[in-house]
């Protein structure tokens, strides 16, 4: 086992502003090949997936391999968690084998419980409430487009006040950029989170996507029905009419605006093909940046100080 004191990454708020900025800069160095080697030689990451994944699974698994370690995939159908073994027991057992645990699940409370009982760092790979790893990649993609002066980039969130919206709210509060959220009635983000962020930065909430997008440099959205909400898809399609990011909406943004989407996307629902496949789109850079940003995260959480520049 590696020798280090335990740090978790359950929401973006687990990083200070300076840690977040340094992590994004390091992700850039890793991407450019300016930092290499295998500082996680011999380390292991357990990856618990209680929901589906393409990007998160592959980027963590490949990232660990590139850093000299390896990842172990666990799902409900192939582990005892699916048969009801408790989070408490799972946390203790896995802590005896691995150097870190990544979990994708439904309730944020489950991730918090896992972190309480695990003696190794726990990483939130998406819950119903937050998706902090995605934001690391999104912020890296923003920095590639506009530099990391953060305050110069108003961001417009269009659609559901969901896990991604919540993580954008945390990012805005930590880094200080303006965030405008256009969500239909009944699909607002957590008002407590919005109120807390407003003590740190400007957070505008509106029902009008055009108002949110006016002059924005980043326009971003997500699926209308997240994992676990498949049964609400029809009702949500009705509620989200008018919240599709199309070419007309993008034309209201800044001339150099970029479009981001965590993926997977539904062309013709939350975004048109013309936008996600068009000149604004940075979605595949954003997806690639999951790898670099999470390598920086794992170095931050898992590498012993002597091997962590
Ligand atoms: N964006 C994201 O988390 O993708 P996956 O669901 O494929 O991991
Ligand atoms: N809001 C989406 C994000 C997927 C990466 C979901 O939770 O399904």
PDB file of C-alpha atoms and ligand atoms in Angstrom:
ATOM      1  CA  UNK A   1       0.000   0.000   0.000  1.00  0.00           C
ATOM      2  CA  UNK A   2       1.162   3.528  -0.699  1.00  0.00           C
ATOM      3  CA  UNK A   3       1.882   5.780   2.231  1.00  0.00           C
ATOM      4  CA  UNK A   4      -0.332   8.912   2.225  1.00  0.00           C
ATOM      5  CA  UNK A   5      -3.026  10.590   4.226  1.00  0.00           C
ATOM      6  CA  UNK A   6      -6.536  10.072   2.854  1.00  0.00           C
ATOM      7  CA  UNK A   7      -8.199  12.724   0.687  1.00  0.00           C
ATOM      8  CA  UNK A   8     -11.611  12.177  -0.969  1.00  0.00           C
ATOM      9  CA  UNK A   9     -13.140  13.806  -4.056  1.00  0.00           C
ATOM     10  CA  UNK A  10     -16.893  13.667  -3.472  1.00  0.00           C
ATOM     11  CA  UNK A  11     -17.711  17.092  -4.937  1.00  0.00           C
ATOM     12  CA  UNK A  12     -15.599  19.856  -6.478  1.00  0.00           C
ATOM     13  CA  UNK A  13     -15.737  21.583  -3.094  1.00  0.00           C
ATOM     14  CA  UNK A  14     -13.233  19.013  -1.822  1.00  0.00           C
ATOM     15  CA  UNK A  15     -10.593  21.005  -3.715  1.00  0.00           C
ATOM     16  CA  UNK A  16      -9.503  24.510  -2.777  1.00  0.00           C
ATOM     17  CA  UNK A  17      -9.361  27.086  -5.551  1.00  0.00           C
ATOM     18  CA  UNK A  18      -5.579  26.791  -5.779  1.00  0.00           C
ATOM     19  CA  UNK A  19      -5.733  22.976  -5.822  1.00  0.00           C
ATOM     20  CA  UNK A  20      -8.358  23.036  -8.599  1.00  0.00           C
ATOM     21  CA  UNK A  21      -6.374  25.520 -10.701  1.00  0.00           C
ATOM     22  CA  UNK A  22      -3.164  23.497 -10.192  1.00  0.00           C
ATOM     23  CA  UNK A  23      -4.962  20.282 -11.097  1.00  0.00           C
ATOM     24  CA  UNK A  24      -6.288  21.740 -14.365  1.00  0.00           C
ATOM     25  CA  UNK A  25      -2.840  23.071 -15.233  1.00  0.00           C
ATOM     26  CA  UNK A  26      -1.332  19.668 -14.522  1.00  0.00           C
ATOM     27  CA  UNK A  27      -3.959  18.024 -16.732  1.00  0.00           C
ATOM     28  CA  UNK A  28      -2.718  20.302 -19.511  1.00  0.00           C
ATOM     29  CA  UNK A  29       0.896  19.276 -18.916  1.00  0.00           C
ATOM     30  CA  UNK A  30      -0.071  15.600 -18.939  1.00  0.00           C
ATOM     31  CA  UNK A  31      -1.973  16.107 -22.207  1.00  0.00           C
ATOM     32  CA  UNK A  32       0.994  17.847 -23.839  1.00  0.00           C
ATOM     33  CA  UNK A  33       3.344  15.071 -22.681  1.00  0.00           C
ATOM     34  CA  UNK A  34       5.299  17.476 -20.459  1.00  0.00           C
ATOM     35  CA  UNK A  35       4.897  15.191 -17.460  1.00  0.00           C
ATOM     36  CA  UNK A  36       5.309  11.452 -17.846  1.00  0.00           C
ATOM     37  CA  UNK A  37       6.567   8.435 -15.932  1.00  0.00           C
ATOM     38  CA  UNK A  38       4.708   5.950 -13.772  1.00  0.00           C
ATOM     39  CA  UNK A  39       4.348   7.542 -10.327  1.00  0.00           C
ATOM     40  CA  UNK A  40       1.457   5.204  -9.465  1.00  0.00           C
ATOM     41  CA  UNK A  41       3.550   2.108 -10.091  1.00  0.00           C
ATOM     42  CA  UNK A  42       1.886  -0.813  -8.330  1.00  0.00           C
ATOM     43  CA  UNK A  43      -1.183   1.157  -7.205  1.00  0.00           C
ATOM     44  CA  UNK A  44      -4.731  -0.148  -7.677  1.00  0.00           C
ATOM     45  CA  UNK A  45      -8.072   1.603  -8.108  1.00  0.00           C
ATOM     46  CA  UNK A  46     -11.388  -0.193  -7.519  1.00  0.00           C
ATOM     47  CA  UNK A  47     -14.125   1.156  -9.803  1.00  0.00           C
ATOM     48  CA  UNK A  48     -17.687   0.497  -8.614  1.00  0.00           C
ATOM     49  CA  UNK A  49     -20.283   1.109 -11.337  1.00  0.00           C
ATOM     50  CA  UNK A  50     -23.920   0.912 -10.247  1.00  0.00           C
ATOM     51  CA  UNK A  51     -24.860   2.828 -13.436  1.00  0.00           C
ATOM     52  CA  UNK A  52     -23.623   2.494 -17.025  1.00  0.00           C
ATOM     53  CA  UNK A  53     -20.530   4.242 -18.366  1.00  0.00           C
ATOM     54  CA  UNK A  54     -18.296   4.523 -21.396  1.00  0.00           C
ATOM     55  CA  UNK A  55     -16.049   7.578 -20.783  1.00  0.00           C
ATOM     56  CA  UNK A  56     -15.666   7.309 -17.014  1.00  0.00           C
ATOM     57  CA  UNK A  57     -14.754   3.642 -17.007  1.00  0.00           C
ATOM     58  CA  UNK A  58     -12.331   3.775 -19.907  1.00  0.00           C
ATOM     59  CA  UNK A  59     -10.636   7.038 -18.880  1.00  0.00           C
ATOM     60  CA  UNK A  60     -10.039   5.872 -15.294  1.00  0.00           C
ATOM     61  CA  UNK A  61      -8.855   2.428 -16.376  1.00  0.00           C
ATOM     62  CA  UNK A  62      -6.521   3.738 -19.086  1.00  0.00           C
ATOM     63  CA  UNK A  63      -5.372   6.598 -16.850  1.00  0.00           C
ATOM     64  CA  UNK A  64      -4.348   4.213 -14.070  1.00  0.00           C
ATOM     65  CA  UNK A  65      -2.491   2.008 -16.563  1.00  0.00           C
ATOM     66  CA  UNK A  66      -0.633   4.991 -18.035  1.00  0.00           C
ATOM     67  CA  UNK A  67       0.455   6.072 -14.539  1.00  0.00           C
ATOM     68  CA  UNK A  68       1.814   2.598 -13.774  1.00  0.00           C
ATOM     69  CA  UNK A  69      -1.117   1.256 -11.758  1.00  0.00           C
ATOM     70  CA  UNK A  70      -4.233  -0.645 -12.673  1.00  0.00           C
ATOM     71  CA  UNK A  71      -7.990  -0.534 -12.169  1.00  0.00           C
ATOM     72  CA  UNK A  72     -10.468  -3.221 -11.097  1.00  0.00           C
ATOM     73  CA  UNK A  73     -14.027  -2.989 -12.460  1.00  0.00           C
ATOM     74  CA  UNK A  74     -16.930  -3.917 -10.175  1.00  0.00           C
ATOM     75  CA  UNK A  75     -20.616  -3.805 -11.078  1.00  0.00           C
ATOM     76  CA  UNK A  76     -23.822  -4.811  -9.368  1.00  0.00           C
ATOM     77  CA  UNK A  77     -24.203  -7.866 -11.599  1.00  0.00           C
ATOM     78  CA  UNK A  78     -20.679  -9.126 -10.950  1.00  0.00           C
ATOM     79  CA  UNK A  79     -20.084  -8.153  -7.300  1.00  0.00           C
ATOM     80  CA  UNK A  80     -21.743  -8.834  -3.961  1.00  0.00           C
ATOM     81  CA  UNK A  81     -22.944  -5.205  -3.755  1.00  0.00           C
ATOM     82  CA  UNK A  82     -25.692  -6.132  -6.204  1.00  0.00           C
ATOM     83  CA  UNK A  83     -26.758  -8.872  -3.756  1.00  0.00           C
ATOM     84  CA  UNK A  84     -26.993  -6.423  -0.889  1.00  0.00           C
ATOM     85  CA  UNK A  85     -23.558  -6.462   0.754  1.00  0.00           C
ATOM     86  CA  UNK A  86     -23.412  -3.236   2.739  1.00  0.00           C
ATOM     87  CA  UNK A  87     -21.470  -0.130   1.810  1.00  0.00           C
ATOM     88  CA  UNK A  88     -19.803  -0.371   5.231  1.00  0.00           C
ATOM     89  CA  UNK A  89     -18.459  -3.889   4.637  1.00  0.00           C
ATOM     90  CA  UNK A  90     -17.514  -3.140   1.025  1.00  0.00           C
ATOM     91  CA  UNK A  91     -15.549  -0.055   2.113  1.00  0.00           C
ATOM     92  CA  UNK A  92     -13.566  -2.013   4.691  1.00  0.00           C
ATOM     93  CA  UNK A  93     -12.882  -4.968   2.403  1.00  0.00           C
ATOM     94  CA  UNK A  94     -11.783  -2.892  -0.604  1.00  0.00           C
ATOM     95  CA  UNK A  95      -9.580  -0.688   1.600  1.00  0.00           C
ATOM     96  CA  UNK A  96      -7.517  -3.786   2.360  1.00  0.00           C
ATOM     97  CA  UNK A  97      -6.808  -4.410  -1.326  1.00  0.00           C
ATOM     98  CA  UNK A  98      -6.640  -1.119  -3.222  1.00  0.00           C
ATOM     99  CA  UNK A  99      -5.228   2.407  -2.973  1.00  0.00           C
ATOM    100  CA  UNK A 100      -8.367   4.245  -4.060  1.00  0.00           C
ATOM    101  CA  UNK A 101     -12.038   3.636  -4.854  1.00  0.00           C
ATOM    102  CA  UNK A 102     -14.058   5.305  -7.608  1.00  0.00           C
ATOM    103  CA  UNK A 103     -17.821   4.896  -7.383  1.00  0.00           C
ATOM    104  CA  UNK A 104     -20.693   5.762  -9.745  1.00  0.00           C
ATOM    105  CA  UNK A 105     -24.069   5.359  -8.088  1.00  0.00           C
ATOM    106  CA  UNK A 106     -27.433   6.988  -7.391  1.00  0.00           C
ATOM    107  CA  UNK A 107     -27.422   8.720  -3.981  1.00  0.00           C
ATOM    108  CA  UNK A 108     -24.632  11.089  -2.978  1.00  0.00           C
ATOM    109  CA  UNK A 109     -25.147   9.797   0.581  1.00  0.00           C
ATOM    110  CA  UNK A 110     -23.911   6.362  -0.521  1.00  0.00           C
ATOM    111  CA  UNK A 111     -20.647   7.877  -1.750  1.00  0.00           C
ATOM    112  CA  UNK A 112     -20.309   9.798   1.515  1.00  0.00           C
ATOM    113  CA  UNK A 113     -20.918   6.607   3.503  1.00  0.00           C
ATOM    114  CA  UNK A 114     -18.317   4.749   1.446  1.00  0.00           C
ATOM    115  CA  UNK A 115     -15.823   7.562   2.079  1.00  0.00           C
ATOM    116  CA  UNK A 116     -16.555   7.499   5.823  1.00  0.00           C
ATOM    117  CA  UNK A 117     -15.751   3.811   6.108  1.00  0.00           C
ATOM    118  CA  UNK A 118     -12.939   3.494   3.548  1.00  0.00           C
ATOM    119  CA  UNK A 119      -9.390   4.147   4.667  1.00  0.00           C
ATOM    120  CA  UNK A 120      -8.358   4.970   1.076  1.00  0.00           C
ATOM    121  CA  UNK A 121      -9.422   7.991  -1.061  1.00  0.00           C
ATOM    122  CA  UNK A 122     -12.902   7.794  -2.602  1.00  0.00           C
ATOM    123  CA  UNK A 123     -13.707   9.484  -5.935  1.00  0.00           C
ATOM    124  CA  UNK A 124     -17.248  10.348  -7.020  1.00  0.00           C
ATOM    125  CA  UNK A 125     -17.646   9.105 -10.596  1.00  0.00           C
ATOM    126  CA  UNK A 126     -21.226  10.490 -10.790  1.00  0.00           C
ATOM    127  CA  UNK A 127     -24.233  10.492  -8.532  1.00  0.00           C
ATOM    128  CA  UNK A 128     -27.748  11.842  -9.010  1.00  0.00           C
ATOM    129  CA  UNK A 129     -26.489  15.059  -7.343  1.00  0.00           C
ATOM    130  CA  UNK A 130     -22.983  15.675  -8.746  1.00  0.00           C
ATOM    131  CA  UNK A 131     -20.519  14.769 -11.506  1.00  0.00           C
ATOM    132  CA  UNK A 132     -17.286  16.439 -10.359  1.00  0.00           C
ATOM    133  CA  UNK A 133     -14.875  14.425 -12.535  1.00  0.00           C
ATOM    134  CA  UNK A 134     -16.703  15.671 -15.629  1.00  0.00           C
ATOM    135  CA  UNK A 135     -16.228  19.259 -14.510  1.00  0.00           C
ATOM    136  CA  UNK A 136     -12.460  18.778 -14.264  1.00  0.00           C
ATOM    137  CA  UNK A 137     -12.457  17.928 -17.979  1.00  0.00           C
ATOM    138  CA  UNK A 138     -14.922  20.709 -18.828  1.00  0.00           C
ATOM    139  CA  UNK A 139     -12.783  23.290 -17.032  1.00  0.00           C
ATOM    140  CA  UNK A 140      -9.680  22.012 -18.801  1.00  0.00           C
ATOM    141  CA  UNK A 141     -11.518  22.414 -22.121  1.00  0.00           C
ATOM    142  CA  UNK A 142     -12.567  25.946 -21.145  1.00  0.00           C
ATOM    143  CA  UNK A 143      -8.968  26.776 -20.239  1.00  0.00           C
ATOM    144  CA  UNK A 144      -7.810  25.481 -23.636  1.00  0.00           C
ATOM    145  CA  UNK A 145     -10.229  27.855 -25.348  1.00  0.00           C
ATOM    146  CA  UNK A 146      -9.952  30.955 -23.170  1.00  0.00           C
ATOM    147  CA  UNK A 147      -6.985  30.553 -20.834  1.00  0.00           C
ATOM    148  CA  UNK A 148      -7.430  30.222 -17.111  1.00  0.00           C
ATOM    149  CA  UNK A 149      -8.386  33.760 -16.179  1.00  0.00           C
ATOM    150  CA  UNK A 150     -11.787  32.200 -15.320  1.00  0.00           C
ATOM    151  CA  UNK A 151     -13.669  35.466 -14.701  1.00  0.00           C
ATOM    152  CA  UNK A 152     -13.737  36.274 -18.447  1.00  0.00           C
ATOM    153  CA  UNK A 153     -16.028  33.437 -19.473  1.00  0.00           C
ATOM    154  CA  UNK A 154     -19.766  33.644 -18.703  1.00  0.00           C
ATOM    155  CA  UNK A 155     -21.168  30.113 -18.907  1.00  0.00           C
ATOM    156  CA  UNK A 156     -24.753  29.300 -19.924  1.00  0.00           C
ATOM    157  CA  UNK A 157     -26.340  26.060 -18.725  1.00  0.00           C
ATOM    158  CA  UNK A 158     -29.457  25.099 -20.711  1.00  0.00           C
ATOM    159  CA  UNK A 159     -31.812  22.335 -19.531  1.00  0.00           C
ATOM    160  CA  UNK A 160     -32.116  20.170 -16.461  1.00  0.00           C
ATOM    161  CA  UNK A 161     -30.968  21.408 -13.039  1.00  0.00           C
ATOM    162  CA  UNK A 162     -29.273  18.039 -12.590  1.00  0.00           C
ATOM    163  CA  UNK A 163     -25.961  16.553 -11.412  1.00  0.00           C
ATOM    164  CA  UNK A 164     -24.041  18.375 -14.155  1.00  0.00           C
ATOM    165  CA  UNK A 165     -25.748  21.694 -13.407  1.00  0.00           C
ATOM    166  CA  UNK A 166     -24.890  21.269  -9.722  1.00  0.00           C
ATOM    167  CA  UNK A 167     -21.244  20.651 -10.509  1.00  0.00           C
ATOM    168  CA  UNK A 168     -21.164  23.720 -12.790  1.00  0.00           C
ATOM    169  CA  UNK A 169     -22.575  25.729  -9.875  1.00  0.00           C
ATOM    170  CA  UNK A 170     -19.759  24.488  -7.622  1.00  0.00           C
ATOM    171  CA  UNK A 171     -17.171  25.286 -10.309  1.00  0.00           C
ATOM    172  CA  UNK A 172     -18.513  28.836 -10.756  1.00  0.00           C
ATOM    173  CA  UNK A 173     -18.435  29.418  -7.004  1.00  0.00           C
ATOM    174  CA  UNK A 174     -14.854  28.155  -6.665  1.00  0.00           C
ATOM    175  CA  UNK A 175     -13.390  29.875  -9.730  1.00  0.00           C
ATOM    176  CA  UNK A 176     -15.571  32.995  -9.771  1.00  0.00           C
ATOM    177  CA  UNK A 177     -17.008  32.940 -13.291  1.00  0.00           C
ATOM    178  CA  UNK A 178     -20.586  34.031 -14.035  1.00  0.00           C
ATOM    179  CA  UNK A 179     -23.067  31.191 -14.521  1.00  0.00           C
ATOM    180  CA  UNK A 180     -26.535  31.536 -16.064  1.00  0.00           C
ATOM    181  CA  UNK A 181     -28.892  28.587 -15.765  1.00  0.00           C
ATOM    182  CA  UNK A 182     -31.999  28.313 -17.949  1.00  0.00           C
ATOM    183  CA  UNK A 183     -34.172  25.459 -16.669  1.00  0.00           C
ATOM    184  CA  UNK A 184     -37.882  24.734 -17.158  1.00  0.00           C
ATOM    185  CA  UNK A 185     -40.227  25.076 -14.180  1.00  0.00           C
ATOM    186  CA  UNK A 186     -39.997  22.016 -11.950  1.00  0.00           C
ATOM    187  CA  UNK A 187     -36.436  21.202 -13.057  1.00  0.00           C
ATOM    188  CA  UNK A 188     -34.493  23.870 -11.172  1.00  0.00           C
ATOM    189  CA  UNK A 189     -31.148  23.140  -9.514  1.00  0.00           C
ATOM    190  CA  UNK A 190     -30.926  22.777  -5.727  1.00  0.00           C
ATOM    191  CA  UNK A 191     -31.833  26.259  -4.373  1.00  0.00           C
ATOM    192  CA  UNK A 192     -29.489  25.878  -1.384  1.00  0.00           C
ATOM    193  CA  UNK A 193     -26.557  25.235  -3.692  1.00  0.00           C
ATOM    194  CA  UNK A 194     -27.506  28.256  -5.818  1.00  0.00           C
ATOM    195  CA  UNK A 195     -27.811  30.464  -2.720  1.00  0.00           C
ATOM    196  CA  UNK A 196     -24.424  29.339  -1.427  1.00  0.00           C
ATOM    197  CA  UNK A 197     -22.771  29.966  -4.815  1.00  0.00           C
ATOM    198  CA  UNK A 198     -24.279  33.452  -4.972  1.00  0.00           C
ATOM    199  CA  UNK A 199     -22.162  34.487  -2.006  1.00  0.00           C
ATOM    200  CA  UNK A 200     -19.109  33.830  -4.209  1.00  0.00           C
ATOM    201  CA  UNK A 201     -20.146  34.736  -7.770  1.00  0.00           C
ATOM    202  CA  UNK A 202     -23.003  35.782 -10.077  1.00  0.00           C
ATOM    203  CA  UNK A 203     -25.490  32.971 -10.634  1.00  0.00           C
ATOM    204  CA  UNK A 204     -28.495  33.915 -12.800  1.00  0.00           C
ATOM    205  CA  UNK A 205     -31.510  31.602 -13.000  1.00  0.00           C
ATOM    206  CA  UNK A 206     -34.051  32.090 -15.766  1.00  0.00           C
ATOM    207  CA  UNK A 207     -36.704  30.224 -17.763  1.00  0.00           C
ATOM    208  CA  UNK A 208     -35.414  31.814 -20.989  1.00  0.00           C
ATOM    209  CA  UNK A 209     -32.522  30.053 -22.792  1.00  0.00           C
ATOM    210  CA  UNK A 210     -31.947  33.142 -24.990  1.00  0.00           C
ATOM    211  CA  UNK A 211     -31.389  35.303 -21.900  1.00  0.00           C
ATOM    212  CA  UNK A 212     -28.901  32.794 -20.473  1.00  0.00           C
ATOM    213  CA  UNK A 213     -26.951  32.479 -23.717  1.00  0.00           C
ATOM    214  CA  UNK A 214     -26.691  36.208 -24.590  1.00  0.00           C
ATOM    215  CA  UNK A 215     -22.954  36.945 -24.861  1.00  0.00           C
ATOM    216  CA  UNK A 216     -21.941  33.674 -23.148  1.00  0.00           C
ATOM    217  CA  UNK A 217     -18.585  32.141 -24.112  1.00  0.00           C
ATOM    218  CA  UNK A 218     -19.510  28.628 -23.026  1.00  0.00           C
ATOM    219  CA  UNK A 219     -22.899  27.081 -23.771  1.00  0.00           C
ATOM    220  CA  UNK A 220     -23.528  23.675 -22.280  1.00  0.00           C
ATOM    221  CA  UNK A 221     -26.365  21.230 -21.782  1.00  0.00           C
ATOM    222  CA  UNK A 222     -27.092  17.608 -20.928  1.00  0.00           C
ATOM    223  CA  UNK A 223     -29.678  14.927 -21.615  1.00  0.00           C
ATOM    224  CA  UNK A 224     -33.238  15.676 -20.508  1.00  0.00           C
ATOM    225  CA  UNK A 225     -33.613  12.327 -18.731  1.00  0.00           C
ATOM    226  CA  UNK A 226     -30.558  11.202 -16.770  1.00  0.00           C
ATOM    227  CA  UNK A 227     -29.700   7.640 -15.804  1.00  0.00           C
ATOM    228  CA  UNK A 228     -32.409   6.365 -13.479  1.00  0.00           C
ATOM    229  CA  UNK A 229     -35.027   8.764 -14.936  1.00  0.00           C
ATOM    230  CA  UNK A 230     -35.833   6.745 -18.053  1.00  0.00           C
ATOM    231  CA  UNK A 231     -39.461   6.348 -16.937  1.00  0.00           C
ATOM    232  CA  UNK A 232     -39.897  10.149 -16.941  1.00  0.00           C
ATOM    233  CA  UNK A 233     -38.587  10.578 -20.485  1.00  0.00           C
ATOM    234  CA  UNK A 234     -41.940  11.408 -22.116  1.00  0.00           C
ATOM    235  CA  UNK A 235     -42.952  13.967 -19.471  1.00  0.00           C
ATOM    236  CA  UNK A 236     -39.510  15.518 -19.603  1.00  0.00           C
ATOM    237  CA  UNK A 237     -39.572  15.775 -23.401  1.00  0.00           C
ATOM    238  CA  UNK A 238     -42.722  17.866 -23.053  1.00  0.00           C
ATOM    239  CA  UNK A 239     -41.326  20.021 -20.219  1.00  0.00           C
ATOM    240  CA  UNK A 240     -38.046  20.682 -22.044  1.00  0.00           C
ATOM    241  CA  UNK A 241     -39.589  21.797 -25.354  1.00  0.00           C
ATOM    242  CA  UNK A 242     -37.890  25.104 -26.185  1.00  0.00           C
ATOM    243  CA  UNK A 243     -34.684  24.117 -24.364  1.00  0.00           C
ATOM    244  CA  UNK A 244     -32.886  22.571 -27.350  1.00  0.00           C
ATOM    245  CA  UNK A 245     -29.499  24.168 -28.053  1.00  0.00           C
ATOM    246  CA  UNK A 246     -29.762  24.945 -31.776  1.00  0.00           C
ATOM    247  CA  UNK A 247     -27.924  27.180 -34.231  1.00  0.00           C
ATOM    248  CA  UNK A 248     -30.267  30.127 -33.582  1.00  0.00           C
ATOM    249  CA  UNK A 249     -29.556  29.949 -29.851  1.00  0.00           C
ATOM    250  CA  UNK A 250     -25.789  29.648 -30.388  1.00  0.00           C
ATOM    251  CA  UNK A 251     -25.851  32.721 -32.652  1.00  0.00           C
ATOM    252  CA  UNK A 252     -26.788  34.778 -29.535  1.00  0.00           C
ATOM    253  CA  UNK A 253     -23.621  33.687 -27.723  1.00  0.00           C
ATOM    254  CA  UNK A 254     -20.234  35.427 -28.007  1.00  0.00           C
ATOM    255  CA  UNK A 255     -18.536  35.172 -31.406  1.00  0.00           C
ATOM    256  CA  UNK A 256     -15.872  32.847 -29.964  1.00  0.00           C
ATOM    257  CA  UNK A 257     -18.330  30.772 -27.899  1.00  0.00           C
ATOM    258  CA  UNK A 258     -17.780  27.051 -27.474  1.00  0.00           C
ATOM    259  CA  UNK A 259     -20.361  24.304 -26.944  1.00  0.00           C
ATOM    260  CA  UNK A 260     -19.784  21.594 -24.326  1.00  0.00           C
ATOM    261  CA  UNK A 261     -21.763  18.429 -23.504  1.00  0.00           C
ATOM    262  CA  UNK A 262     -20.613  15.685 -21.122  1.00  0.00           C
ATOM    263  CA  UNK A 263     -22.008  13.009 -23.491  1.00  0.00           C
ATOM    264  CA  UNK A 264     -23.757  10.777 -24.260  1.00  0.00           C
ATOM    265  CA  UNK A 265     -25.957  13.161 -26.276  1.00  0.00           C
ATOM    266  CA  UNK A 266     -29.301  12.858 -28.004  1.00  0.00           C
ATOM    267  CA  UNK A 267     -29.083  14.789 -31.264  1.00  0.00           C
ATOM    268  CA  UNK A 268     -32.437  16.408 -32.005  1.00  0.00           C
ATOM    269  CA  UNK A 269     -33.434  16.584 -28.319  1.00  0.00           C
ATOM    270  CA  UNK A 270     -31.227  18.737 -26.065  1.00  0.00           C
ATOM    271  CA  UNK A 271     -28.910  19.729 -28.944  1.00  0.00           C
ATOM    272  CA  UNK A 272     -29.119  19.804 -32.728  1.00  0.00           C
ATOM    273  CA  UNK A 273     -26.627  17.914 -34.875  1.00  0.00           C
ATOM    274  CA  UNK A 274     -25.654  21.277 -36.380  1.00  0.00           C
ATOM    275  CA  UNK A 275     -24.414  22.492 -33.004  1.00  0.00           C
ATOM    276  CA  UNK A 276     -22.805  19.353 -31.552  1.00  0.00           C
ATOM    277  CA  UNK A 277     -21.141  18.537 -34.875  1.00  0.00           C
ATOM    278  CA  UNK A 278     -20.592  22.182 -35.831  1.00  0.00           C
ATOM    279  CA  UNK A 279     -17.951  24.900 -35.406  1.00  0.00           C
ATOM    280  CA  UNK A 280     -18.766  25.664 -31.774  1.00  0.00           C
ATOM    281  CA  UNK A 281     -18.414  22.135 -30.519  1.00  0.00           C
ATOM    282  CA  UNK A 282     -15.503  21.008 -28.331  1.00  0.00           C
ATOM    283  CA  UNK A 283     -17.235  17.848 -27.107  1.00  0.00           C
ATOM    284  CA  UNK A 284     -14.575  15.391 -28.232  1.00  0.00           C
ATOM    285  CA  UNK A 285     -11.753  17.455 -26.695  1.00  0.00           C
ATOM    286  CA  UNK A 286     -13.892  17.517 -23.576  1.00  0.00           C
ATOM    287  CA  UNK A 287     -14.296  13.726 -23.642  1.00  0.00           C
ATOM    288  CA  UNK A 288     -10.551  13.212 -24.188  1.00  0.00           C
ATOM    289  CA  UNK A 289      -9.800  15.570 -21.331  1.00  0.00           C
ATOM    290  CA  UNK A 290     -11.516  13.173 -18.933  1.00  0.00           C
ATOM    291  CA  UNK A 291      -8.358  11.055 -19.247  1.00  0.00           C
ATOM    292  CA  UNK A 292      -5.888  13.869 -18.588  1.00  0.00           C
ATOM    293  CA  UNK A 293      -7.893  15.564 -15.837  1.00  0.00           C
ATOM    294  CA  UNK A 294      -8.477  12.295 -13.956  1.00  0.00           C
ATOM    295  CA  UNK A 295      -4.803  11.391 -14.214  1.00  0.00           C
ATOM    296  CA  UNK A 296      -4.074  14.727 -12.535  1.00  0.00           C
ATOM    297  CA  UNK A 297      -6.755  13.940  -9.943  1.00  0.00           C
ATOM    298  CA  UNK A 298      -5.351  10.477  -9.198  1.00  0.00           C
ATOM    299  CA  UNK A 299      -1.846  11.910  -8.854  1.00  0.00           C
ATOM    300  CA  UNK A 300      -3.261  14.473  -6.423  1.00  0.00           C
ATOM    301  CA  UNK A 301      -5.112  11.871  -4.343  1.00  0.00           C
ATOM    302  CA  UNK A 302      -3.075   8.696  -4.667  1.00  0.00           C
ATOM    303  CA  UNK A 303       0.579   9.528  -5.302  1.00  0.00           C
ATOM    304  CA  UNK A 304       2.872   9.718  -2.279  1.00  0.00           C
ATOM    305  CA  UNK A 305       4.297  13.248  -1.848  1.00  0.00           C
ATOM    306  CA  UNK A 306       7.832  12.122  -2.817  1.00  0.00           C
ATOM    307  CA  UNK A 307       6.534  11.083  -6.252  1.00  0.00           C
ATOM    308  CA  UNK A 308       4.022  13.927  -6.666  1.00  0.00           C
ATOM    309  CA  UNK A 309       5.462  17.048  -8.247  1.00  0.00           C
TER     310      UNK A 309
HETATM  311  N1  LIG B   1     -19.761  11.843 -19.444  1.00  0.00           N
HETATM  312  C1  LIG B   1     -19.729  10.646 -18.821  1.00  0.00           C
HETATM  313  O1  LIG B   1     -19.596  10.534 -17.608  1.00  0.00           O
HETATM  314  O2  LIG B   1     -19.828   9.616 -19.691  1.00  0.00           O
HETATM  315  P1  LIG B   1     -20.060   8.072 -19.291  1.00  0.00           P
HETATM  316  O3  LIG B   1     -21.441   7.968 -18.728  1.00  0.00           O
HETATM  317  O4  LIG B   1     -19.897   7.353 -20.596  1.00  0.00           O
HETATM  318  O5  LIG B   1     -19.035   7.678 -18.283  1.00  0.00           O
HETATM  319  N1  LIG B   2     -26.889  13.745 -16.295  1.00  0.00           N
HETATM  320  C1  LIG B   2     -26.392  12.560 -16.945  1.00  0.00           C
HETATM  321  C2  LIG B   2     -24.917  12.611 -17.115  1.00  0.00           C
HETATM  322  C3  LIG B   2     -24.315  11.418 -17.825  1.00  0.00           C
HETATM  323  C4  LIG B   2     -22.840  11.456 -17.928  1.00  0.00           C
HETATM  324  C5  LIG B   2     -26.789  11.345 -16.117  1.00  0.00           C
HETATM  325  O1  LIG B   2     -26.706  11.417 -14.888  1.00  0.00           O
HETATM  326  O2  LIG B   2     -27.213  10.349 -16.687  1.00  0.00           O
END
